[in-house]
Coordinates of C-alpha atoms and ligand atoms in Angstrom, one line a residue:
X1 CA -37.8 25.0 46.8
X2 CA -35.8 23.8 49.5
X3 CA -35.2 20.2 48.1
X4 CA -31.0 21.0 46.4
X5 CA -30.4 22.1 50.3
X6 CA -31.6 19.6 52.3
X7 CA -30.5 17.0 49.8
X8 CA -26.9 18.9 50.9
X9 CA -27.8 18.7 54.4
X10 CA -28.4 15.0 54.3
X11 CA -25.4 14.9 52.3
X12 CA -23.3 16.9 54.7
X13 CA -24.8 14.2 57.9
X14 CA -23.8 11.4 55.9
X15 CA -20.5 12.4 56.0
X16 CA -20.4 13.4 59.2
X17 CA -21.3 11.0 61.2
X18 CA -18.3 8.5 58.4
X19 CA -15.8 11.0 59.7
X20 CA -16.2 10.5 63.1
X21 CA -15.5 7.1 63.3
X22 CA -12.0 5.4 62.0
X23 CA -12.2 4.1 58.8
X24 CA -9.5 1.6 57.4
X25 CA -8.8 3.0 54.1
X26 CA -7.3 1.1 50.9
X27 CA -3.5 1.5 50.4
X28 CA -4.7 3.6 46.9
X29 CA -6.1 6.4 49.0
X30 CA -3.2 7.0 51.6
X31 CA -0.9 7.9 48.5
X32 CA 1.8 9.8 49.6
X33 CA 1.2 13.7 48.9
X34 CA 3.8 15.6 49.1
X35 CA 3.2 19.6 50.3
X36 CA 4.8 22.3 49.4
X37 CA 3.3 24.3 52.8
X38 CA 2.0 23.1 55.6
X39 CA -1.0 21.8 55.4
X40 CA -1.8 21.8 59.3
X41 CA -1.2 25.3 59.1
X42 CA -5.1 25.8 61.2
X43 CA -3.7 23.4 64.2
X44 CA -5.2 20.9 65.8
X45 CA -8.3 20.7 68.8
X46 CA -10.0 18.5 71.0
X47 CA -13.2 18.6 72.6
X48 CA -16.6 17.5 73.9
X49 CA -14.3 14.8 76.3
X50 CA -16.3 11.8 77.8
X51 CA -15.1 9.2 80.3
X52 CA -14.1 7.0 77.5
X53 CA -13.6 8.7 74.2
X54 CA -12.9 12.6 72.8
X55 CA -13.1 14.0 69.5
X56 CA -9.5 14.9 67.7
X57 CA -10.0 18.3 65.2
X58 CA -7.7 19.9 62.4
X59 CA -9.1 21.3 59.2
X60 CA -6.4 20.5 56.0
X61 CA -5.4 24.4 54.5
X62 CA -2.0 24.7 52.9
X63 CA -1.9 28.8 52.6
X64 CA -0.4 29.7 49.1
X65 CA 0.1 26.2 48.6
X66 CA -1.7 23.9 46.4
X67 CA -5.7 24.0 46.4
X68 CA -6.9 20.6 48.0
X69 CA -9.8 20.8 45.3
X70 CA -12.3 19.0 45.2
X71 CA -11.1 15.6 46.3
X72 CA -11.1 14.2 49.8
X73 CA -7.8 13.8 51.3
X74 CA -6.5 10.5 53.4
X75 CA -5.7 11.8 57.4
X76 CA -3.8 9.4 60.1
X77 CA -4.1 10.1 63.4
X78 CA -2.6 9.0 66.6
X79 CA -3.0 8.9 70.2
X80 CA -0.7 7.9 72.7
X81 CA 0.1 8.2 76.3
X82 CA 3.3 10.1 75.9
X83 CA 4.7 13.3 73.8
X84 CA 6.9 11.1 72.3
X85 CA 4.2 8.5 70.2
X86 CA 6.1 5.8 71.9
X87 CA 3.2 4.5 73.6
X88 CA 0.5 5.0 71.5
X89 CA -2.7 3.9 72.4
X90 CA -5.1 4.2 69.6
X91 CA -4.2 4.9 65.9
X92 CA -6.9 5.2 62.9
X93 CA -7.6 6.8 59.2
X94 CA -10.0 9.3 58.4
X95 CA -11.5 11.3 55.1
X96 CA -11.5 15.0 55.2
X97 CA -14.4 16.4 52.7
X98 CA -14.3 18.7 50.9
X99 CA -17.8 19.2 51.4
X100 CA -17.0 19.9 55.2
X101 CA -14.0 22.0 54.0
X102 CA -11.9 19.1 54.7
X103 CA -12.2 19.8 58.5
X104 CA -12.0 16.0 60.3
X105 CA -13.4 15.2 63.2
X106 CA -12.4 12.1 64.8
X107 CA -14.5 10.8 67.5
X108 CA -11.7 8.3 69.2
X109 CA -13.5 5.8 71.6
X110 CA -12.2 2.7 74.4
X111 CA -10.2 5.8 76.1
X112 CA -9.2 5.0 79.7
X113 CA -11.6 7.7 82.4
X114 CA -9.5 10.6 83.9
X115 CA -6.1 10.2 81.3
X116 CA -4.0 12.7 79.6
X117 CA -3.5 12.4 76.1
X118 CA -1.3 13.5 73.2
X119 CA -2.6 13.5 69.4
X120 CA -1.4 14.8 66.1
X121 CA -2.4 13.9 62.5
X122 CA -0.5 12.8 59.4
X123 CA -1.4 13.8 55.6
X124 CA 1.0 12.6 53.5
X125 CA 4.6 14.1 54.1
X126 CA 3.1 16.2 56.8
X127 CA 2.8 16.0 60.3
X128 CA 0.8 18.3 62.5
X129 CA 1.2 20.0 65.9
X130 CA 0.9 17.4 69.1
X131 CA -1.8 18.5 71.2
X132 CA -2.8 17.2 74.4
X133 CA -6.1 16.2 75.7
X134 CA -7.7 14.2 78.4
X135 CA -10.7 12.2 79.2
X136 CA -13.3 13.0 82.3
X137 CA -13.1 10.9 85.4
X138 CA -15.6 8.5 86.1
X139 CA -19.5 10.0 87.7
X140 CA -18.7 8.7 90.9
X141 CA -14.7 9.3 91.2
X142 CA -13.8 11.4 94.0
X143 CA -11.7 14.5 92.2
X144 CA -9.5 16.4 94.3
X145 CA -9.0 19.4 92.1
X146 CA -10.4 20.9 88.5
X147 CA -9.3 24.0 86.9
X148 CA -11.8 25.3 84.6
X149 CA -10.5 28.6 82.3
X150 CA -13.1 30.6 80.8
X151 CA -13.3 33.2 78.2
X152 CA -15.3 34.9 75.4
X153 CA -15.6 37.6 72.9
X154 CA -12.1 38.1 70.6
X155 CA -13.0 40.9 68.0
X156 CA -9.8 40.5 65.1
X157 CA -10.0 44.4 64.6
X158 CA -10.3 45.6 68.3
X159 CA -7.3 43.8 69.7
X160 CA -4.6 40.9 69.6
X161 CA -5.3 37.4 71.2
X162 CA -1.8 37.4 72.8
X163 CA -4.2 36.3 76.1
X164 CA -4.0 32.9 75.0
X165 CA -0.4 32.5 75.1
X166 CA -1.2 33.3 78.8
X167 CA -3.7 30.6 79.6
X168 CA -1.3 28.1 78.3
X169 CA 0.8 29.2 81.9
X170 CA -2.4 28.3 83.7
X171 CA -2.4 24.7 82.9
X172 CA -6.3 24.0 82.9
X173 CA -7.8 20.9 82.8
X174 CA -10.3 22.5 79.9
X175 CA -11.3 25.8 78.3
X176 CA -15.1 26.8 78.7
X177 CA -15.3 29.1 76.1
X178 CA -18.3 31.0 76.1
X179 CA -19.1 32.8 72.5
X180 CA -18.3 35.0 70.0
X181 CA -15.2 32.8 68.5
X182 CA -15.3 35.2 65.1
X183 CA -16.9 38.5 64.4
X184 CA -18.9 38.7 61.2
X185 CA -17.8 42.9 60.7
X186 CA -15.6 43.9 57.7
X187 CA -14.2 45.8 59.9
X188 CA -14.4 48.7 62.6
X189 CA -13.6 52.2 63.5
X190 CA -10.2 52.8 65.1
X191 CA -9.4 49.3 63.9
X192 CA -6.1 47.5 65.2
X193 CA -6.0 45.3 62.1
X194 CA -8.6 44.7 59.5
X195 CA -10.3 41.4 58.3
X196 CA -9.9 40.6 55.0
X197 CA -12.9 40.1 52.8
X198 CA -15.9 42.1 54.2
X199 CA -18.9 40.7 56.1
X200 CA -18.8 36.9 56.2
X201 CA -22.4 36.0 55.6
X202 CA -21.9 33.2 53.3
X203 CA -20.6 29.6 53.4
X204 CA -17.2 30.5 52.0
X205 CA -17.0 33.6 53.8
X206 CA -17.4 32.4 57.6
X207 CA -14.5 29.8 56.5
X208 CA -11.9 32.5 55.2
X209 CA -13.0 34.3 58.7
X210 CA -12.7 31.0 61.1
X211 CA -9.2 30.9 58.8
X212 CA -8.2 34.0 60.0
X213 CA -8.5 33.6 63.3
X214 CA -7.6 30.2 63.6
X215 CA -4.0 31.2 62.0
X216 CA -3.2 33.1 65.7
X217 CA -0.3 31.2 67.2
X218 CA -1.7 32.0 70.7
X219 CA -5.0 30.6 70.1
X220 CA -4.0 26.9 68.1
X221 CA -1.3 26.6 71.2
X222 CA -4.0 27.1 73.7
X223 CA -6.5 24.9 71.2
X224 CA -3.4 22.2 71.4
X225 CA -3.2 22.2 75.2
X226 CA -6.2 20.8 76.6
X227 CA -9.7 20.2 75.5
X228 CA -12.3 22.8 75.2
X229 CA -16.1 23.2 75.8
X230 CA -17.8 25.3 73.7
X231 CA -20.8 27.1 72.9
X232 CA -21.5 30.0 71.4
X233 CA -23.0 33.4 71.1
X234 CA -24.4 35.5 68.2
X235 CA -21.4 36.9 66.2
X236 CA -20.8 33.2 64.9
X237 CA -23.7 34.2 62.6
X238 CA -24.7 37.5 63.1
X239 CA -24.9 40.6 66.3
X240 CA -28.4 40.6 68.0
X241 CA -29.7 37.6 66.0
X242 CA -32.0 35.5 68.0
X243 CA -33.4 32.0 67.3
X244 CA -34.6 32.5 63.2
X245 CA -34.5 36.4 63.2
X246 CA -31.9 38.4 62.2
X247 CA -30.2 40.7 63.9
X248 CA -29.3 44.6 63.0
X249 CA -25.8 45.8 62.3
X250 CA -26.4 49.6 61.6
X251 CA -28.4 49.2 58.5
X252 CA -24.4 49.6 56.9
X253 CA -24.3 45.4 56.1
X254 CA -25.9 44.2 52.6
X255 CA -29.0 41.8 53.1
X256 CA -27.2 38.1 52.0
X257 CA -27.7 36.2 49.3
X258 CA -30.8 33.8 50.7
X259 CA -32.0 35.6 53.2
X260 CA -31.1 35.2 56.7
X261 CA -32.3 31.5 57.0
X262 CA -29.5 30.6 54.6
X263 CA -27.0 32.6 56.3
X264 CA -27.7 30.8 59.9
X265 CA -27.4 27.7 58.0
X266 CA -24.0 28.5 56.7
X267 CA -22.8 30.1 59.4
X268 CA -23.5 27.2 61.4
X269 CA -21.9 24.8 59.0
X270 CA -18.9 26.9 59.1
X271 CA -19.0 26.7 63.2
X272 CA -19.0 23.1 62.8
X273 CA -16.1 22.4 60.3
X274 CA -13.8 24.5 63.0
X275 CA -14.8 23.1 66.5
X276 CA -13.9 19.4 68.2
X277 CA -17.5 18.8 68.3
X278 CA -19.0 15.5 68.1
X279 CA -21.3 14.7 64.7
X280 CA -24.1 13.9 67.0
X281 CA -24.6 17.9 67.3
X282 CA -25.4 17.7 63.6
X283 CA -27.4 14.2 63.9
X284 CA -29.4 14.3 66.4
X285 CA -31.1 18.2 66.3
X286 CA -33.9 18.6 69.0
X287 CA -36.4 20.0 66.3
X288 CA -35.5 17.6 63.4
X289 CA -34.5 18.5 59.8
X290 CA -37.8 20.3 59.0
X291 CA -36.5 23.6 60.5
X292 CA -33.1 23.4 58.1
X293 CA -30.1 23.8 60.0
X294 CA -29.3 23.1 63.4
X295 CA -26.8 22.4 65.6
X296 CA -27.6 20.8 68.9
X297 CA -24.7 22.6 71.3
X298 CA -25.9 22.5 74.4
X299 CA -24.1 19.4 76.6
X300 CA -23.7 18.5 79.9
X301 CA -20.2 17.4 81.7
X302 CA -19.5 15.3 85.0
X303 CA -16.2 16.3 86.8
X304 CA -16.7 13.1 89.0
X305 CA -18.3 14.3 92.6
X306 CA -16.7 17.1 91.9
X307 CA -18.4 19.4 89.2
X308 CA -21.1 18.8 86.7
X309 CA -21.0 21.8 83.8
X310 CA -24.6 22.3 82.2
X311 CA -23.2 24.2 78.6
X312 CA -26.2 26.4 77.4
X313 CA -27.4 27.7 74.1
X314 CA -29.0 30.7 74.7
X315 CA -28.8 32.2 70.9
X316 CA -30.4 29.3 68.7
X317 CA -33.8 29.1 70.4
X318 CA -34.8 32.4 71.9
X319 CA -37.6 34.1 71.0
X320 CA -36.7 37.6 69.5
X321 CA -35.9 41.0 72.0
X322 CA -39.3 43.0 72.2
X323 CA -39.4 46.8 72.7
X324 CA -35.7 47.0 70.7
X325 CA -35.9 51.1 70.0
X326 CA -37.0 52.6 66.8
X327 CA -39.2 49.3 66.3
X328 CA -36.1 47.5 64.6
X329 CA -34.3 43.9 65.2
X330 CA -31.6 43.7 67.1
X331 CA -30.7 44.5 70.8
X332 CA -31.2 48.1 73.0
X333 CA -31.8 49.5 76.1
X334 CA -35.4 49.2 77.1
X335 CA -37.4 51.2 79.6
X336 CA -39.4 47.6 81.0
X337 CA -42.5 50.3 82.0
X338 CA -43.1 50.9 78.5
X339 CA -43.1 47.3 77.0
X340 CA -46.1 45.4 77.4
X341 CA -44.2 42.4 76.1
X342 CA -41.5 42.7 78.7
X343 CA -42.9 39.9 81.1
X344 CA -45.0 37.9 78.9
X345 CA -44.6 34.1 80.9
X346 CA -44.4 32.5 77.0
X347 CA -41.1 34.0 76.1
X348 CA -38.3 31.7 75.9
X349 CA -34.3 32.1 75.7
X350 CA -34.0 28.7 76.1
X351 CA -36.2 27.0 74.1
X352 CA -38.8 24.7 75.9
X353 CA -36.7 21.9 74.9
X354 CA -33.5 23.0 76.8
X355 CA -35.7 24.8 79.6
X356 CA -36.7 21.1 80.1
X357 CA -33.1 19.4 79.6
X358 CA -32.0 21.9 81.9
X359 CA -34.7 21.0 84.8
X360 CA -34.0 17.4 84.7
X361 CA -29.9 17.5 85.1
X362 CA -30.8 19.9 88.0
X363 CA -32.8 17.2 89.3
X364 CA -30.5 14.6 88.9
X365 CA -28.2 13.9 91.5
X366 CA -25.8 16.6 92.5
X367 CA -22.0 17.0 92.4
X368 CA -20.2 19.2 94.8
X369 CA -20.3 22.0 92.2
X370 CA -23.4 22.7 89.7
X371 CA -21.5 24.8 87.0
X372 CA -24.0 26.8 84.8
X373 CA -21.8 28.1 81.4
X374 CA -23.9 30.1 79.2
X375 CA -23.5 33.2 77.1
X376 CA -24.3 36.3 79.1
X377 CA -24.5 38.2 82.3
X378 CA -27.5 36.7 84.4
X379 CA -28.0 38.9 86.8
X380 CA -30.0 42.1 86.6
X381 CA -28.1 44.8 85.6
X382 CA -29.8 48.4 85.5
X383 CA -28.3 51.1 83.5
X384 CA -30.4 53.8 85.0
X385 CA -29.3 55.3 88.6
X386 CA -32.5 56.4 90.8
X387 CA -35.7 55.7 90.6
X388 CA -37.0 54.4 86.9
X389 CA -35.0 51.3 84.2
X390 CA -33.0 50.5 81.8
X391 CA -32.0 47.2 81.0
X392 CA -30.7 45.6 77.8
X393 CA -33.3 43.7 75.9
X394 CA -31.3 41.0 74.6
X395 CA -29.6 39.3 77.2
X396 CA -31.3 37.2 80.8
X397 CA -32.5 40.9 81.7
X398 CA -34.5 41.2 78.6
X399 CA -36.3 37.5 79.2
X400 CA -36.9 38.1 83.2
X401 CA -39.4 35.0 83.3
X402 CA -37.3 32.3 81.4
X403 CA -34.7 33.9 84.1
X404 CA -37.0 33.3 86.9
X405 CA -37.9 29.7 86.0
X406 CA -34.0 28.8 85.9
X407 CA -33.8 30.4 89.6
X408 CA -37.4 28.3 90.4
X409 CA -35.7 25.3 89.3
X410 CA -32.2 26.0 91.1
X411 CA -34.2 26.4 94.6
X412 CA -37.3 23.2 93.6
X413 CA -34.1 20.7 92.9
X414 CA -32.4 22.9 96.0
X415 CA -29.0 23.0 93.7
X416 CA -26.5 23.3 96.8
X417 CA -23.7 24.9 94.9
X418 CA -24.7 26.9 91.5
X419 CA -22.4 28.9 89.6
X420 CA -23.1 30.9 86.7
X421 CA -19.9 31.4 84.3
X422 CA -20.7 33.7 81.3
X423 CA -19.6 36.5 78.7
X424 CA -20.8 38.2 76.0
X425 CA -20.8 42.4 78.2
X426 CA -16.7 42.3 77.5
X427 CA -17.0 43.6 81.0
X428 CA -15.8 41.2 84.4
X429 CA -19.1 41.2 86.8
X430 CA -19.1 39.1 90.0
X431 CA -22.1 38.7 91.8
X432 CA -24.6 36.6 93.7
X433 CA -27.5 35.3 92.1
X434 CA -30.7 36.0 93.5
X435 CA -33.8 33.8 93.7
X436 CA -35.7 37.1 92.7
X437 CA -33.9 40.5 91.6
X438 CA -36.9 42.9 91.8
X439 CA -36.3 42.0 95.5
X440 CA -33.3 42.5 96.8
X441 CA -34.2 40.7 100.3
X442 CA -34.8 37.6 98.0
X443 CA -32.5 34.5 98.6
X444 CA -28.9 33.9 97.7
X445 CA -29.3 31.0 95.3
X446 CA -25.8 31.1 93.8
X447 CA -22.7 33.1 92.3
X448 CA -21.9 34.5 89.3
X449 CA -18.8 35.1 87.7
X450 CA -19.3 37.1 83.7
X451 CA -16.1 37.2 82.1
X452 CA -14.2 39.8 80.2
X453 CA -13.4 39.7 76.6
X454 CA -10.0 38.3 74.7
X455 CA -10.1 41.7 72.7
X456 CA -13.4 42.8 72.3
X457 CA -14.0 47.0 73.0
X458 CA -15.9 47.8 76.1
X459 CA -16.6 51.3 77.2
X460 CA -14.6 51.8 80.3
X461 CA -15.2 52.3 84.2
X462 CA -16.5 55.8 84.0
X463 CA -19.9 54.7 85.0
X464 CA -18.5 50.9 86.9
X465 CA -19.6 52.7 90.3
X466 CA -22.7 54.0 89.4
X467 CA -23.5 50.6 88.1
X468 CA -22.6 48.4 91.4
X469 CA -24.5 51.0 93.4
X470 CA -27.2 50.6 91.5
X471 CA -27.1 46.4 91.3
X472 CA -25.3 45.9 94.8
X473 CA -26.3 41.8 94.2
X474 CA -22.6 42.7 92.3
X475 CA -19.1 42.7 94.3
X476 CA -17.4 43.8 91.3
X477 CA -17.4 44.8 88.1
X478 CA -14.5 46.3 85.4
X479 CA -15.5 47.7 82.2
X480 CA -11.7 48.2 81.0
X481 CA -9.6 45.4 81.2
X482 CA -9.3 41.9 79.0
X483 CA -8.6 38.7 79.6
X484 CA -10.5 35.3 80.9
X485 CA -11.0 33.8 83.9
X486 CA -9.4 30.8 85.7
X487 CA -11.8 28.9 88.1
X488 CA -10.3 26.2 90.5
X489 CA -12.6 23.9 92.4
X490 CA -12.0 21.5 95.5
X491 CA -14.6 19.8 97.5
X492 CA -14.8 22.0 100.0
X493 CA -14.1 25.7 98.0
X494 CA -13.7 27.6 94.5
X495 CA -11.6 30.1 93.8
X496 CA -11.5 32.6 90.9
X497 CA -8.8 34.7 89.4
X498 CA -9.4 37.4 87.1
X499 CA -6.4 38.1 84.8
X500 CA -5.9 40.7 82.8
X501 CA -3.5 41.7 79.9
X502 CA -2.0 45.4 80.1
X503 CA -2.5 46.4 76.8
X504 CA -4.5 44.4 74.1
X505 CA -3.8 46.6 71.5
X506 CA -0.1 45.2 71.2
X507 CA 0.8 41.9 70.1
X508 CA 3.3 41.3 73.0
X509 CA 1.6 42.2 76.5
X510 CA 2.1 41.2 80.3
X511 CA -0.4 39.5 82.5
X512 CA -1.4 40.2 85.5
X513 CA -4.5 39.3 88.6
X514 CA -7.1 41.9 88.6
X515 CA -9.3 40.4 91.7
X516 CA -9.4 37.1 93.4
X517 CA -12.6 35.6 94.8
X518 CA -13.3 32.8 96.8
X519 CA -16.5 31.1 97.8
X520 CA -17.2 28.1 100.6
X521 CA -19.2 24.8 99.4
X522 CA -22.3 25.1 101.0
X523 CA -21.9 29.3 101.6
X524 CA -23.0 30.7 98.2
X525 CA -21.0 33.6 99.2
X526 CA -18.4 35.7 97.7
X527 CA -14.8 36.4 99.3
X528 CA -12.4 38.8 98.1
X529 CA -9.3 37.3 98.9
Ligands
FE2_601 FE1 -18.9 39.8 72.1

């Protein structure tokens, strides 16, 4: 039954893995096309840098224009050492698919370690955007400084993404974004704006959706500015889904065509076609091309001695929430004395794969900084106040011993320096991570910093104090304000700057620092400063 799709699939590698590398085409093919609207009108991206190559991204969509059909159309791109294209230092052809939306992903190699770049791409009459990009330093080169922004979570109808124009001001070396890059909703209550379309739970739909929000001027400037590291969360398909079960959005979204299999599938086609990620994500799944589709995400960087970041995927693997109320799927706040299932050793968020991946980079030999980016909040968070619990099922609190065996294999490979970066609450948490969180007296084995939201809704600071008393392993927490995160790090110390927009339900809004944190290499404690 399944034979027309993975005939697609094997299709869908084939190309690719062709795409990523530079093809010479004949002169028939590079005709000259002229547009009547831009057909960069997406942007361009980079990502997934290495010490000697990055991959280049744009996806050809002329609004209003012509359609590009259903023929591939002949891309140039270039890469050269200044703004200018005087100096260029690689130059190549590619073939954007139709098949893969006509998205192109060039994987450029022989890059020089530690170099800014600048890129743009040539169809026809039309030139793109330049965008800048750079490659990592060597392992072993000493690096004086890296600033890592961080962000997550931009719902189209609860806000604008004017935090992006922002970041640009913050000149990072990369964005770590941290998921929930589209929301699948047709819409929501008190709605800012409304996406167009409905639900995206089809092929065609979670393109018209990545569309949409790839059109925000803020976010293809940002995209254009440095590379970015990426991984993602569960709105990408669909809220609450985990591993091969759905999720649950109210019983108010219509079951898709194919059943949720298909839908994951698509969904992660679509996240492909619109990220700078390298084809090997496609080519080289960890549990083959039995299981349909997958997309292998989850990466490791080396900053020099600097930093290493280990880039989780804690959506595609896990095992599904237990105890969710009303006996549904989906995520809710679960009393852990009234789940048998709350413990059980077996359940994974990880995967046993990644788990494993993930114990053998902390083994390896350490930079100054271990960098941990994931989805979620990973500290324990109870909602309750007093005696009895509440904790939310679907993030690190609802999958305590997959939790307890990354803090087992922080303090076996004695990681000096950990630091947990994540999203997904739409809430800023700082904290220190604890060897053990049903004892407080446990060690200090790192820090934690969870991010806000670009625009998603959170439900405000009523209940923030409450919350910290309850948790005190948290310095801070603020349930109102969005923005990201901008994390330097030297050898000897980090610091972290929360900024925050005033009002995100305007297009036009100021910036400003909410809190400031520092921490000492070797201290694994949190400053205010
Ligand atoms: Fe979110």
């Amino acid at each position: 039954m399944h034979a027309p799709a993975s005939l697609d699939r094997r299709r869908l590698l084939q190309l690719a893995a062709a795409g990523s590398t530079s093809l010479w085409l004949p002169r028939g093919a590079r005709a000259q096309r002229r547009w009547t609207a831009d057909p960069f009108s997406l942007g361009v991206a980079s990502g997934a840098p290495a010490t000697d190559s990055v991959v280049l991204w744009t996806r050809l969509l002329a609004p209003g224009a012509q359609s590009l059909g259903g023929e591939a159309v002949a891309v140039r791109w270039e890469l050269a050492h200044d703004a200018q294209f005087s100096r260029i230092a690689q130059r190549g052809e590619s073939l954007a698919h139709p098949e893969l939306a006509h998205s192109v992903h060039v994987e450029v190699p022989g890059l020089e370690p530690d170099r800014w770049y600048f890129y743009r791409f040539i169809a026809g009459d039309a030139v793109s955007a330049t965008g800048r990009t750079r490659t990592l330093p060597q392992p072993g080169a000493q690096v004086r400084r890296l600033r890592l922004a961080y962000a997550s979570c931009q719902r189209w109808e609860h806000g604008y993404f004017s935090a992006w124009r922002h970041m640009l001001a913050e000149e990072p070396d990369a964005v770590l974004f941290l998921g929930d890059y589209i929301y699948e909703y047709a819409g929501a209550s008190k709605a800012v704006r409304t996406p167009p379309g409905g639900w995206a739970d089809s092929l065609e739909g979670y393109r018209r959706r990545y569309a949409l929000y790839k059109g925000d001027a803020g976010l293809q400037a940002m995209h254009a500015a440095c590379p970015w590291l990426l991984t993602w969360d569960d709105h990408e398909v669909q809220n609450d889904y985990a591993g091969q079960a759905p999720g649950y959005n109210g019983g108010t979204e219509p079951e898709p065509p194919g059943g949720f299999a298909a839908r994951r599938a698509a969904a992660y086609q679509a996240y492909y076609e619109h990220m700078p990620l390298r084809a090997a994500v496609l080519t080289r799944a960890v549990a083959g091309l039995a299981t349909g589709a997958e997309l292998r995400i989850h990466d490791r960087l080396r900053f020099g001695s600097l930093a290493t970041l280990h880039l989780l995927d804690a959506r595609q693997y896990k095992d599904a929430q237990v105890c969710t109320a009303g006996g549904r799927h989906g995520s809710s706040a679960v009393d852990p004395a009234l789940c048998t299932a709350w413990d059980d050793p077996r359940r994974t968020l990880l995967g046993a794969a990644q788990e494993a991946w993930l114990d053998a980079g902390l083994a390896q030999p350490q930079a100054a900084w271990s960098v941990i980016g994931q989805q979620s909040l990973f500290g324990q968070r109870d909602f309750r106040p007093g005696p009895g619990r509440a904790f939310w099922n679907d993030g690190w609190d609802g999958y305590g011993a997959a939790r307890g065996r990354l803090a087992a294999s922080l303090q076996r490979h004695q990681v000096a320096n950990p630091v947990l970066l994540g999203g997904d609450v739409h809430e800023n948490w700082v904290g220190h991570v604890l060897a053990d969180y049903a004892r407080p007296d446990s060690a200090v084995l790192g820090v934690e910093f969870c991010g806000t939201s670009i625009s998603s809704r959170s439900a405000g600071n009523a209940k923030t104090a409450e919350r910290l008393a309850e948790n005190p392993h948290f310095v801070f927490a603020d349930a109102e304000r969005k923005g990201y995160g901008v994390v330097e790090f030297t050898p000897a110390a980090l610091t972290t700057t929360l900024r925050v927009v005033d009002d995100v339900t305007r297009p036009e809004t100021r910036i400003e620092t909410l809190a400031r944190f520092s921490v000492q290499a070797g201290q694994r404690r949190l400053e205010r400063v």
